[in-house]
Structure formats: C-alpha cells, structure tokens
Short mmCIF file of C-alpha atoms and ligand atoms in Angstrom, two decimals:
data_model
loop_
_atom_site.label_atom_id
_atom_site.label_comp_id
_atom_site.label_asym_id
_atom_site.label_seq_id
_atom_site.Cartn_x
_atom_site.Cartn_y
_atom_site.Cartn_z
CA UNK A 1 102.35 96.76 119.02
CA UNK A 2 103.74 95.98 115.69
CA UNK A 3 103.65 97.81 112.53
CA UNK A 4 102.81 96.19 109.50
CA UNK A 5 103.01 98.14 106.44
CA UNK A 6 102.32 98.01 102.57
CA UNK A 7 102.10 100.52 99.66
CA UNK A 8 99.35 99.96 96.79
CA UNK A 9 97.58 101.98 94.28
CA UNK A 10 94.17 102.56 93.58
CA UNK A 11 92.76 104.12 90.49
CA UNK A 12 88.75 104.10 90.69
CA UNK A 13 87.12 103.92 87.19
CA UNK A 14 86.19 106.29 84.30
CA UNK A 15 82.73 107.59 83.78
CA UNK A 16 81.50 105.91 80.30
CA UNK A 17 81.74 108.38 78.08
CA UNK A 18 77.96 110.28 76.63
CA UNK A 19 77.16 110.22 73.36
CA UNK A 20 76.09 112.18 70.30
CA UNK A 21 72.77 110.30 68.66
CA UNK A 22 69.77 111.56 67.37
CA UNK A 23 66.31 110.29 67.11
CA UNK A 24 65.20 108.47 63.35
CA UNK A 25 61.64 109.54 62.51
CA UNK A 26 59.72 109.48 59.16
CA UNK A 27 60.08 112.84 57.04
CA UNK A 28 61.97 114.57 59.87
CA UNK A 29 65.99 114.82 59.01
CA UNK A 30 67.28 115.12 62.25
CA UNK A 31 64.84 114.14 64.97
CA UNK A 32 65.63 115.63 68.06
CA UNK A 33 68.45 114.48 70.14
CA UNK A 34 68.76 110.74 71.54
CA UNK A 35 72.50 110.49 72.84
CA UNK A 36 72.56 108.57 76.48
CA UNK A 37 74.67 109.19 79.34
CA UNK A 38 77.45 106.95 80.24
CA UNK A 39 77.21 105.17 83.21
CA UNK A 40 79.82 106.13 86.77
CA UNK A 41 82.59 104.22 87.29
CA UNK A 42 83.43 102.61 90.25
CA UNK A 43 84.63 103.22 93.62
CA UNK A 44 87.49 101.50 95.50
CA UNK A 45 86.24 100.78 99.01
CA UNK A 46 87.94 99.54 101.55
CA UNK A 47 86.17 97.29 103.83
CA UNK A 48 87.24 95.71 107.13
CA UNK A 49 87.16 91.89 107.50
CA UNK A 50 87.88 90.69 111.09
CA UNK A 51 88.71 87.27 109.81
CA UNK A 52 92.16 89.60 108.26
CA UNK A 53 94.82 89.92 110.72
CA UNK A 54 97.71 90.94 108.06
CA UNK A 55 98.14 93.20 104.98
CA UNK A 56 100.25 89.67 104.09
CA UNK A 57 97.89 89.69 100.62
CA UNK A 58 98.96 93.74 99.66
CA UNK A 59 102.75 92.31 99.23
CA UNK A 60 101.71 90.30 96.26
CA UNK A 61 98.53 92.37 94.83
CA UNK A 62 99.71 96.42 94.90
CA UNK A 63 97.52 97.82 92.18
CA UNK A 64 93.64 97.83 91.99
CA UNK A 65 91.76 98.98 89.60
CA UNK A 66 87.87 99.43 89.28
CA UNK A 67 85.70 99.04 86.23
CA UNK A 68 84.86 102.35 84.03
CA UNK A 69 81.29 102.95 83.52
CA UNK A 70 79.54 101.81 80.26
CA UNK A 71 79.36 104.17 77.37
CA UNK A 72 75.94 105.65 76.81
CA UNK A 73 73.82 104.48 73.68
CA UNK A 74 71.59 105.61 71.11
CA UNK A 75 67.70 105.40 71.63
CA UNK A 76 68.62 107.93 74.96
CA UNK A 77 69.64 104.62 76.75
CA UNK A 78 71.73 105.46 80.00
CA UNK A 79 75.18 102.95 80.15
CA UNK A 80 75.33 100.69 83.30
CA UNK A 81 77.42 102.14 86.34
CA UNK A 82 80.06 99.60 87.06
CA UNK A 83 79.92 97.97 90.61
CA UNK A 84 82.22 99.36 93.73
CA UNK A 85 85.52 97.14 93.78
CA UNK A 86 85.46 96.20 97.23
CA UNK A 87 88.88 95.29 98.87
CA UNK A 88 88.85 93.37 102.30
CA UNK A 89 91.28 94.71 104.83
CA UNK A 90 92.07 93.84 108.49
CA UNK A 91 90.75 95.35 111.59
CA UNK A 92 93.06 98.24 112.29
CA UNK A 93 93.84 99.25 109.38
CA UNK A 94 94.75 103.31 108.85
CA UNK A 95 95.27 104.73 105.62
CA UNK A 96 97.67 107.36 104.28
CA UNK A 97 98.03 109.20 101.21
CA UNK A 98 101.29 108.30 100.18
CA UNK A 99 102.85 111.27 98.39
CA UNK A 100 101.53 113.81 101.09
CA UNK A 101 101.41 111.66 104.25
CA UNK A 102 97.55 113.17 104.72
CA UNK A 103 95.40 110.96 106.71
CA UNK A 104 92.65 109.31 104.68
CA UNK A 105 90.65 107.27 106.94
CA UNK A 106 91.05 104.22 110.38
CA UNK A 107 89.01 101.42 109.93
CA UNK A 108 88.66 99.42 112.88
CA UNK A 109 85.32 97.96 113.11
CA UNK A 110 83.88 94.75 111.25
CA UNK A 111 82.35 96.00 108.40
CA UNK A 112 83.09 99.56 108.54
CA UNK A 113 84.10 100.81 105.14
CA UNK A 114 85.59 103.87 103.27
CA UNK A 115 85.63 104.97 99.81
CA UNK A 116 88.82 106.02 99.75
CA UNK A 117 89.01 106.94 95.63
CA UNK A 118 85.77 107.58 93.60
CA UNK A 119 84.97 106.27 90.20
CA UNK A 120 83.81 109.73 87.46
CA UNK A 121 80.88 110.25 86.65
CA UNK A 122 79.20 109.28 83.57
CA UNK A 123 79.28 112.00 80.88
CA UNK A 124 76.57 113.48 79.76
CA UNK A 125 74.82 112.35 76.23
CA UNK A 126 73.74 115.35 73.92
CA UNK A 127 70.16 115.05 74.85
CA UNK A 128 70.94 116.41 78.31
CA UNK A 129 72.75 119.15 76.15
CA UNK A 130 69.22 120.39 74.44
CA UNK A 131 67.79 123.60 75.04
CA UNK A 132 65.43 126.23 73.10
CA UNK A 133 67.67 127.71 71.58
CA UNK A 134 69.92 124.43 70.72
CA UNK A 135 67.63 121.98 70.23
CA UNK A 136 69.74 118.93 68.40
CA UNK A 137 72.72 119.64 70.16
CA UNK A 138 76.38 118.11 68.72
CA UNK A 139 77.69 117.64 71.99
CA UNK A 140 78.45 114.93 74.58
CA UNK A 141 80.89 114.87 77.43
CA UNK A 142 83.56 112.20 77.76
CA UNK A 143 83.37 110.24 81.30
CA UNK A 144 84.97 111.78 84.44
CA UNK A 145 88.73 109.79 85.54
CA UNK A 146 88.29 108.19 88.81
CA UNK A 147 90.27 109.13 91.02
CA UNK A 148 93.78 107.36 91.36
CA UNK A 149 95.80 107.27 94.39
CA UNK A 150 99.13 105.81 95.97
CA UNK A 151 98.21 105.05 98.97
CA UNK A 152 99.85 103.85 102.34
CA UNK A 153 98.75 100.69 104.70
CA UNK A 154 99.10 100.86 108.16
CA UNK A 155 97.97 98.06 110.54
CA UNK A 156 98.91 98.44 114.16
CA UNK A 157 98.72 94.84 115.68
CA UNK A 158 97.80 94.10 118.79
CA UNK A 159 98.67 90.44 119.99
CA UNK A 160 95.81 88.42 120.42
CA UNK A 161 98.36 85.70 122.99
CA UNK A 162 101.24 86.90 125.03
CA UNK A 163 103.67 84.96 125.61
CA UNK A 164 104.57 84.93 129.61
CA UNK A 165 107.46 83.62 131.81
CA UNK A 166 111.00 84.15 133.87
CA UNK A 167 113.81 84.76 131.30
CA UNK A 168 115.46 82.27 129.40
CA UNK A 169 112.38 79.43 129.75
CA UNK A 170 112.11 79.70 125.57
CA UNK A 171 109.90 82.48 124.91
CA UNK A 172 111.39 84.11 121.74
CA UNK A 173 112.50 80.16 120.61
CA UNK A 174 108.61 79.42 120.82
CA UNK A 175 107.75 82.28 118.81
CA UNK A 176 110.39 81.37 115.77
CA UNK A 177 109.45 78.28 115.68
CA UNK A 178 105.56 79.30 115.16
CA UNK A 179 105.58 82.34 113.17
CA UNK A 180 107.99 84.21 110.75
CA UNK A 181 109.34 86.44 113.16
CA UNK A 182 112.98 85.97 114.23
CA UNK A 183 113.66 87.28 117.19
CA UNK A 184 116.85 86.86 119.05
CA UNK A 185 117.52 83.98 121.15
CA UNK A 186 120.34 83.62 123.31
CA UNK A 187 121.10 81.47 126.84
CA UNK A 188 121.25 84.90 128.64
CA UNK A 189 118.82 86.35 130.62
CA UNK A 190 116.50 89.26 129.10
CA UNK A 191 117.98 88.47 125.87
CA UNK A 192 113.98 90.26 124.53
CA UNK A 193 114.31 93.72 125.44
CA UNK A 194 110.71 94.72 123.73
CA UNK A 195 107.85 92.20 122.45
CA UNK A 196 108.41 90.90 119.17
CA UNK A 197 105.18 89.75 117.54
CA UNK A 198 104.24 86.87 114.99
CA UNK A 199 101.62 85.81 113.13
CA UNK A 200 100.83 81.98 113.86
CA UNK A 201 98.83 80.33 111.02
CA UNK A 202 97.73 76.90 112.42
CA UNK A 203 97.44 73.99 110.08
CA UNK A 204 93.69 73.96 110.20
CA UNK A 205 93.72 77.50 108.49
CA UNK A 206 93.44 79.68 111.58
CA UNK A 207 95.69 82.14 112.81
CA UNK A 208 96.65 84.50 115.47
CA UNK A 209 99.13 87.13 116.59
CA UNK A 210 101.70 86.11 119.20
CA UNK A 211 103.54 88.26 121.50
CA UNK A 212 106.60 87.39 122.85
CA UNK A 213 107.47 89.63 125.99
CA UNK A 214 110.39 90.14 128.09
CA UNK A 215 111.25 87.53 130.83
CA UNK A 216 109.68 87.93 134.06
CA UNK A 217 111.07 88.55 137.87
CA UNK A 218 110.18 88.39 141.26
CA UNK A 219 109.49 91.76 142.14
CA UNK A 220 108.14 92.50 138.49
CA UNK A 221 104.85 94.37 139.56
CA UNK A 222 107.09 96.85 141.35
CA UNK A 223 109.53 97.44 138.25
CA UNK A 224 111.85 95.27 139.12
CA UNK A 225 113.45 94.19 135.99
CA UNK A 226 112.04 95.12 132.68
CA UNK A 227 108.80 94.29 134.39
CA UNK A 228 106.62 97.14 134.38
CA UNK A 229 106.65 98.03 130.39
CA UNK A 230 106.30 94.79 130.24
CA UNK A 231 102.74 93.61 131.89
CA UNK A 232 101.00 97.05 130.45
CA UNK A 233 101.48 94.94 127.75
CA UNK A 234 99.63 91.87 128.70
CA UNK A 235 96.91 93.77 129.24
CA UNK A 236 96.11 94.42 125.95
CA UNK A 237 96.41 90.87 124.85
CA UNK A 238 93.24 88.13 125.01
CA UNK A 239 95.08 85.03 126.16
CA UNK A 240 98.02 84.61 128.16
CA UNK A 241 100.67 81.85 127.63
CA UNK A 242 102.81 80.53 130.72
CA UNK A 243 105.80 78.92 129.62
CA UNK A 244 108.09 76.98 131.97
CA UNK A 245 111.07 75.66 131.80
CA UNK A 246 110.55 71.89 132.90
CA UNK A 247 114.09 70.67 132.91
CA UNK A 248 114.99 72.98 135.14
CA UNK A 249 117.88 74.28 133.32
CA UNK A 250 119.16 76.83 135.84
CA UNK A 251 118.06 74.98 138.61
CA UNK A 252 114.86 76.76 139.62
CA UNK A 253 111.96 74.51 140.63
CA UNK A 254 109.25 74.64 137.48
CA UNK A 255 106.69 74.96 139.80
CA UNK A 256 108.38 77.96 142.10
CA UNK A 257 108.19 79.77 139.17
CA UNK A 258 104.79 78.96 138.49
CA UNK A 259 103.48 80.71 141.58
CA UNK A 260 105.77 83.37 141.23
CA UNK A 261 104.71 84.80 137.78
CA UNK A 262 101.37 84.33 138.38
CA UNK A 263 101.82 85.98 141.95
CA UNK A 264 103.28 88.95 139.86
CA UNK A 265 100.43 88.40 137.64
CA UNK A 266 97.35 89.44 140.09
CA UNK A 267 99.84 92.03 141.85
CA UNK A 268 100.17 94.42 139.35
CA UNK A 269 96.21 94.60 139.18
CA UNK A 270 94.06 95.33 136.06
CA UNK A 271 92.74 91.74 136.01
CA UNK A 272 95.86 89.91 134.88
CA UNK A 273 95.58 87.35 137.61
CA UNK A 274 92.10 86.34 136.47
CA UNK A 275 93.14 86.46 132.46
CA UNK A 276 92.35 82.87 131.23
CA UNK A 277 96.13 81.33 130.76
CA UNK A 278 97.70 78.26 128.61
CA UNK A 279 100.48 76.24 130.79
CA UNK A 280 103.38 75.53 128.69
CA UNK A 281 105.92 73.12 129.86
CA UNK A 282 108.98 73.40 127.25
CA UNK A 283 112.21 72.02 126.92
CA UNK A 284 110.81 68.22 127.40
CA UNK A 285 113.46 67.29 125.22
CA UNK A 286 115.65 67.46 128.31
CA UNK A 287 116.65 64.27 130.71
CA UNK A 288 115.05 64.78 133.68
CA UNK A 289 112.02 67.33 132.05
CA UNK A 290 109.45 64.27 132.27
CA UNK A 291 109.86 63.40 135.93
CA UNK A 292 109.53 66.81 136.55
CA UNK A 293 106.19 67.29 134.46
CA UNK A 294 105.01 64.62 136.88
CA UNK A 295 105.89 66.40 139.35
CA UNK A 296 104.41 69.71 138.93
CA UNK A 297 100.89 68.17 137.81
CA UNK A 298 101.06 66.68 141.19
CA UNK A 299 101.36 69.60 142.82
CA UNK A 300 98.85 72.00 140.50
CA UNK A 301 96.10 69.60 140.25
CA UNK A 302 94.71 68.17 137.59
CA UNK A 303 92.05 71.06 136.71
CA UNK A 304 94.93 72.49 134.74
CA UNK A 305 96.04 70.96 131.43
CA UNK A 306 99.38 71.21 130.86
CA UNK A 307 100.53 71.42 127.50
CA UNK A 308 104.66 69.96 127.29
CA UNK A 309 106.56 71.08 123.92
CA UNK A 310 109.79 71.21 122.75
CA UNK A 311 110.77 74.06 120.53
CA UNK A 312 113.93 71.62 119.47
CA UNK A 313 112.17 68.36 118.45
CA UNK A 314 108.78 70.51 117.45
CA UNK A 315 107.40 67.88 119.44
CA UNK A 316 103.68 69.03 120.99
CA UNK A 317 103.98 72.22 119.26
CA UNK A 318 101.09 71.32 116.98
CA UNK A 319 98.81 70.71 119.76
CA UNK A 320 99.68 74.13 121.36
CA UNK A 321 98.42 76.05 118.41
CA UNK A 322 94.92 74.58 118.20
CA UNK A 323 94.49 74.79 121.87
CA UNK A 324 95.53 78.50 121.84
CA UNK A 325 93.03 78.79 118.82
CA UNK A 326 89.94 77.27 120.60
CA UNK A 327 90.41 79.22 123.34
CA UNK A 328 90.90 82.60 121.35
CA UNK A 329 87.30 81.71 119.71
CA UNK A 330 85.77 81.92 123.19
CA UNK A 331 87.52 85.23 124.33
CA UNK A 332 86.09 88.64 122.32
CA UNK A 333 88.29 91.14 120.85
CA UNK A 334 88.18 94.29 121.85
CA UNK A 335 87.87 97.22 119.64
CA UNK A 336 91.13 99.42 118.58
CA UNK A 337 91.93 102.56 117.66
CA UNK A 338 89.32 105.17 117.05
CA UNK A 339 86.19 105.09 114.83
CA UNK A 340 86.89 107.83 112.37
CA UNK A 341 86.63 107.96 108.85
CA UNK A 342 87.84 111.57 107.20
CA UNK A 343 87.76 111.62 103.49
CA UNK A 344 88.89 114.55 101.12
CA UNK A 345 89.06 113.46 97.62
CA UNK A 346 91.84 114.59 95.54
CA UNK A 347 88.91 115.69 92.80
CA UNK A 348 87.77 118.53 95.10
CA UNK A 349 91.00 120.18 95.19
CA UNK A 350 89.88 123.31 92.35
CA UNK A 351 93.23 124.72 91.94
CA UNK A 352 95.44 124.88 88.84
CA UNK A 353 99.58 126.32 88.55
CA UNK A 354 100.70 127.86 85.50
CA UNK A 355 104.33 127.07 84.47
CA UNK A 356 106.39 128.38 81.50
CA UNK A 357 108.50 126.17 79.01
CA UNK A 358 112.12 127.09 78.29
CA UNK A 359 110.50 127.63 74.79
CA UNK A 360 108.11 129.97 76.32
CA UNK A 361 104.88 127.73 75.80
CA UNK A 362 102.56 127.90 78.87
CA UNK A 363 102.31 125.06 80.87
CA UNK A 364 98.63 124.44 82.35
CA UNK A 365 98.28 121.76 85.07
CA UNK A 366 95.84 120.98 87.96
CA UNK A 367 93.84 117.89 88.41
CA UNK A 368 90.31 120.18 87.95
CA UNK A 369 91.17 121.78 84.70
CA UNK A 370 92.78 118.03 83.61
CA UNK A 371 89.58 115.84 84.41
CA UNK A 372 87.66 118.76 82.28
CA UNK A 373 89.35 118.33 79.64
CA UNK A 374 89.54 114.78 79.46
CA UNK A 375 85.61 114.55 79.51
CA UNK A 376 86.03 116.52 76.76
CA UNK A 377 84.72 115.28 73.11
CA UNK A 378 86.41 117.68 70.84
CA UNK A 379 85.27 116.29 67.91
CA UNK A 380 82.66 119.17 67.81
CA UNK A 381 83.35 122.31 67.89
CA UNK A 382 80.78 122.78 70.27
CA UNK A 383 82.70 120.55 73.09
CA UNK A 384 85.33 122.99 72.08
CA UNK A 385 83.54 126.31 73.04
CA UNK A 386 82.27 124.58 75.65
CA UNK A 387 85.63 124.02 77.29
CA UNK A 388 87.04 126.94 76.63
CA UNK A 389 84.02 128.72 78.96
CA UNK A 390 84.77 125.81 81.60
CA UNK A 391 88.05 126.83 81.77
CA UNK A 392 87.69 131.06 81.55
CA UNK A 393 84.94 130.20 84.69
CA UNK A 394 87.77 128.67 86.41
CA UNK A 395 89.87 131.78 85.97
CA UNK A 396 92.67 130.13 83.89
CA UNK A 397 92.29 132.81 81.11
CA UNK A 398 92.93 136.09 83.54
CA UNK A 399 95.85 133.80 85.29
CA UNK A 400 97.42 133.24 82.10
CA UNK A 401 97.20 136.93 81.16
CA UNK A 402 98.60 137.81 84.31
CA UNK A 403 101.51 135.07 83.69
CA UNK A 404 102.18 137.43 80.75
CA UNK A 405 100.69 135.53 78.23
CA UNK A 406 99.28 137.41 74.85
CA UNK A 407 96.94 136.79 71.77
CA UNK A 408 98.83 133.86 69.81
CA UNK A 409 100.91 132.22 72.79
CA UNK A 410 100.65 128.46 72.88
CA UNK A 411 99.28 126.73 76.03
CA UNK A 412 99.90 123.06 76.65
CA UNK A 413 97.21 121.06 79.03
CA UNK A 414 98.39 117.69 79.20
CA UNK A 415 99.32 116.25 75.19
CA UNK A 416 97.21 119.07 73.89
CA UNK A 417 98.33 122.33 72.34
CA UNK A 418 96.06 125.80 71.74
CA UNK A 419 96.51 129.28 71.04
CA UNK A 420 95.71 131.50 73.80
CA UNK A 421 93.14 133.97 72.33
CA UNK A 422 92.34 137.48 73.77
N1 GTP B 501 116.86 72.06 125.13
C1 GTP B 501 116.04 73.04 124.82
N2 GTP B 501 116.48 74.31 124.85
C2 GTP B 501 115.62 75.30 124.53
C3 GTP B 501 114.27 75.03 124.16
N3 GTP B 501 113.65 76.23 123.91
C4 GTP B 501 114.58 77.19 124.12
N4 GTP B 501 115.76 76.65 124.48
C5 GTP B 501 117.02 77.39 124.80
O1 GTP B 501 116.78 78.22 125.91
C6 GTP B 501 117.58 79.41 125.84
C7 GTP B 501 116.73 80.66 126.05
O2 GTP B 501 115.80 80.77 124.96
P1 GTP B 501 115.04 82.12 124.61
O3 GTP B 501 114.02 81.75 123.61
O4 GTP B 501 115.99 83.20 124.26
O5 GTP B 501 114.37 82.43 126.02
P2 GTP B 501 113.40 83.62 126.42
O6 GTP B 501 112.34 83.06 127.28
O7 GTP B 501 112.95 84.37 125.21
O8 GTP B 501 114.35 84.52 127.30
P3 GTP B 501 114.34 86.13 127.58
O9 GTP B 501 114.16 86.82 126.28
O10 GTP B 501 115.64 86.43 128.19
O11 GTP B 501 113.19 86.36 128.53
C8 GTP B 501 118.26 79.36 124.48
O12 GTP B 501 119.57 78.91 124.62
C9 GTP B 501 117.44 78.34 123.71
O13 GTP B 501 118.18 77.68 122.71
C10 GTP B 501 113.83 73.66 124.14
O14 GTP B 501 112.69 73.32 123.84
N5 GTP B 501 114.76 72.71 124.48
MG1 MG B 502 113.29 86.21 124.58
#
C-alpha cells in the first residue's frame, strides 16, 4: 500500500446577506416591511469518482472555493442559494482536518459523498424581523461565513497489477520505465525489499496502479526468502504479472522458473494459483533471448500469450500496457477501507476564549461569537441591540466580568472595538 498525500483548502460560501426594504403603497409612508432573505451558500462536497486513482490533480489546484448565496431583494424576494461545488476524488480517499489531525470522513465507494464544509445560511431580510410590537422593523442579518477548512488528503492505494517473479528478472526496471516511481534497481538479488507502487497511464488515456514486489524463491510459500510478506500482498491485487527473464542471464532455464513461481503461487493458498496472470518475457534485447522465447512457447502451449519486452530498447512495452488494461476492465475491484462518513462541523463548536491585550483591551475570539457578528448589519441600531443580546445569551458578558472587566473597558471582536457596558 502506498500513501499518496495532498493538502488543500476549502472555504464553503457566504449566506447572501438579508435586506432592509419596505413595501410602496398609495397614502401609506412606510408600508410594512418587504426586505428578502439572502439565499445559502454553498457546500464543498467531496464525491468519489472510481475513474480517479490519484490526488495527482490536488498538487496543482489546492484551494476551492464555493459560491456565496445571492443577496435578498426588495418586493420580499428570497436570493438564489448557490449550487454545492462538487469536487471528484478517488476511491479511498480519507480526510483529515489539517490543523487538528481529527478525522473528517473515508470515502470509498463510487458515488459516496461528504460535505465536508457547509456554505451559511442566508440572512434573514427585515420582514422575517416583524412582530406586533415592531411592525416595520430596521433590521436584516448579514449572510452566515461558510465554513473554511485546511484540510488533509489521504489515499491509500492498493495496486490494481502486481508485478511477480524470481529476483533480478527486471521487476523494479519494468516499473520505472512505466510509471514515475523510481525504485532501485541493481544486478543483485532482492535488491526490492518492500513493493514500490506506480501509477501507469497508458497512451490511450487509461491507467492503473502497478506493484512491484520482492523477487520470488523456491520455498517462498514457506517463508523462505522475503516470500511470505510478500504474496499477502498479491492477494490484494486484481491481476498478476509474471515476468521472466528470457536470456537467461544467470543461467536458470526461463521456463524452470515458470513452474516454480507459479508452483509457489497455488501453494501458499488463498486463490493465487487461479488469479488470471500476464506472461512477461523481458530482457529480449539479449542474444540468445529469442531462441529461448521459442523455446518456452513450445513447451507452455500456445493457450498462453506471451508478451516479450525489453525495459532497455522500450521495445513491446506499449503492447504490455493495453493488454494489462483490457484485462483489468474484465476483473472487478473490490471495495476498501470502511464505509464511514463522521462529520462535525467546525460551526457547531459554541465556545469562545477571552484574552487580554498588553494594553489591557479584551480580546474576544471564538468562531460562534465571530460568524454572529459578521451576519451582523450594524448600520441600525437595532442589529446593534440585537447583537449585543446574542452575545450576553452566549454568556460572553458574565465571562468578561469574571475576566475582570468593568463599565468602560474596550473589547475587541475581530477589527471591531466596543465599550463593555454594565
Ligand atoms: N539487458 C537487459 N537488462 C535488464 C532488463 N531489465 C532489467 N535489466 C537488468 O536486470 C537487473 C535486475 O533488474 P531489477 O529491475 O532490479 O530486477 P528485479 O526483478 O526488481 O529484482 P529484485 O528486486 O531483486 O527482485 C538490473 O541490472 C537491470 O539493469 C532488460 O530488459 N534488458
Ligand atoms: Mg526489484
């Protein structure tokens, strides 16, 4: 399994802001209030796309940002909600919040989806403000802040081909020359201590994730070698890939080893005998590889195709990929990870801290007491009164007094000053 990672922010949009309007009739003055609401702004949702096997595209594109709602408008009209901003991501994808490490949701299935930050809510237009006793209300509220977030990608990967064989037949050389990864490569044997995996993009725009496993012994079912660790692997992949060194290069027989793998294959159980396999026959760049390429089909029959490469001319490489590709289409996935989606949105956390200035001003802060006064409209001193009984409700006033604070101290909530009155 191989982690791929990326970092991004999301910031879901504003509410539109309400407004203050009021109704134009004949001989009355002020008729009644007519003030819409704004409209919500929209979520960020993430949304699993099986056709995604990378968070490759989150590299490039780290910051989303969804649309704020319309404002509201006269006549009582409400403003439109802007749409979800829905952001495709690979199956297997878990996100994290970034600055606390808290789990946000694992989306696994096609389709499955997760808001992960919510747009605000439209504010409210005066006429929802009317009431017997206030009856042509001044007041509106300002839209709610979506949420924002920096947020973490994980995707675990789990290869869709591994890539099988004794040690030193070209396994990590096939995978460099397919994919970005760069593992090492040496004429040693178990020179790949773990799998390394790539992502092959073939040039008809499909792509795939290839393993490439450590090399293969007799005796590998019983832990000979790094065998063991090594097939638990396999398991978990769709397709295997036999590769064999067809020149011979330490003087094995291609097809000996052939039989052997796959005899270690079917002993370790769980099926790997019967997994549907590509046969690889690489370093054909070698004197001697094509005699022995007649050879083995010879002796394996011709009911399975053979595919010779060379990972030093590139030579049949092409081929390889689209084969492996067909085949994947015809194999399922299976499902990974668990189905679990646990959300708690940072605008349900209700607390606020009180800090003091080195010039004694009190400092209020808290993502509650911010959003309420952002949706704010102090142009009236209604809004004003208002928010001051928002924020006594909360129990800011009887924190500040306990923080010391007195008739005529200043409090500062975000760019805004006021007097703390008893
Ligand atoms: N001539 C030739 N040499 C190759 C070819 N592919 C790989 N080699 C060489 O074969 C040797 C072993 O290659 P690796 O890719 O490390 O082999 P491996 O199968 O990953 O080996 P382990 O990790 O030990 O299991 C290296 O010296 C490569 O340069 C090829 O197509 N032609
Ligand atoms: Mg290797």
């Amino acid at each position: 399994m191989f982690v791929d990672q990326a970092n991004v922010y999301v910031k879901a949009g504003d509410g539109g802001n309400g407004i203050v309007a009021f109704r134009r009739e004949k001989y009355v003055p002020k008729g009644g209030p007519a003030g819409g609401d704004g409209g919500n702004g929209g979520n960020i949702v993430f949304k699993v796309d099986e056709g995604l096997n990378t968070l490759m595209d989150f590299r490039y594109n780290r910051h989303f940002k969804a649309q704020r709602g319309e404002n509201g408008m006269s006549k009582g009209k409400h403003g439109k909600a802007s749409p979800d901003y829905v952001i495709p991501v690979p199956p297997g994808t878990t996100i994290y919040d970034n600055e606390t490490n808290r789990f946000i949701a694992d989306l696994v299935h096609h389709h499955q989806e997760a808001v992960i930050v919510r747009g605000g809510r439209g504010g409210r237009g005066n006429i929802r403000f009317a009431n017997p006793r206030n009856p042509a209300p001044n007041l509106s509220e300002n839209g709610e802040p979506g949420e924002e977030l920096n947020i973490r990608l994980e995707l675990k990967v789990i290869a869709d081909v591994g890539l099988v064989g004794f040690p030193s037949v070209g396994k990590s050389t096939l995978l460099s020359v397919v994919s970005a990864a760069r593992p090492k490569i040496a004429d040693y044997h178990f020179t790949t201590l773990q799998p390394n995996l790539g992502v092959v993009d073939t040039a008809d725009g499909r792509s795939f994730v290839m393993a490439d496993l450590p090399g293969l012994i007799e005796g590998a079912h019983e832990g000979v070698g790094l065998g063991y660790q090594f097939l638990r692997h396999v398991e978990r992949t769709r397709l295997i890939v036999h590769v064999l060194d067809m020149a011979s290069t330490e003087g094995r027989d291609p097809y000996e080893d052939y039989k052997t793998i796959n005899r270690e294959l079917s002993n370790y159980g769980k099926l790997l005998g019967e997994m549907k396999q590509i046969v690889v026959a690489n370093k054909m760049d070698m004197p001697d590889a094509q005699e022995q390429l007649e050879w083995f089909k010879e002796r394996v029959g011709e009911n399975i195709i053979i595919y010779p490469i060379s990972t030093v001319t590139k030579n049949g490489i092409k081929a390889l990929l689209y084969a492996i590709a067909d085949e994947l289409e015809h194999i399922p996935k299976e499902p990974i990870g668990e189905e679990e989606v646990v959300i708690e949105h940072p605008s349900e956390v209700e607390s606020f801290t009180i800090a003091r200035d080195d010039d004694g001003t009190f400092i209020l802060t808290g993502d509650k007491v911010e959003r309420l006064f952002k949706m704010t409209n102090f142009d009236s001193d209604e809004a004003i009164n208002r928010f001051s009984r928002q924020i006594r409700h909360m129990g800011v006033d009887a924190a500040l007094r306990e923080k010391g604070a007195v008739d005529g101290d200043i409090v500062r909530l975000l760019d805004f000053e006021f007097e703390f009155i008893e």
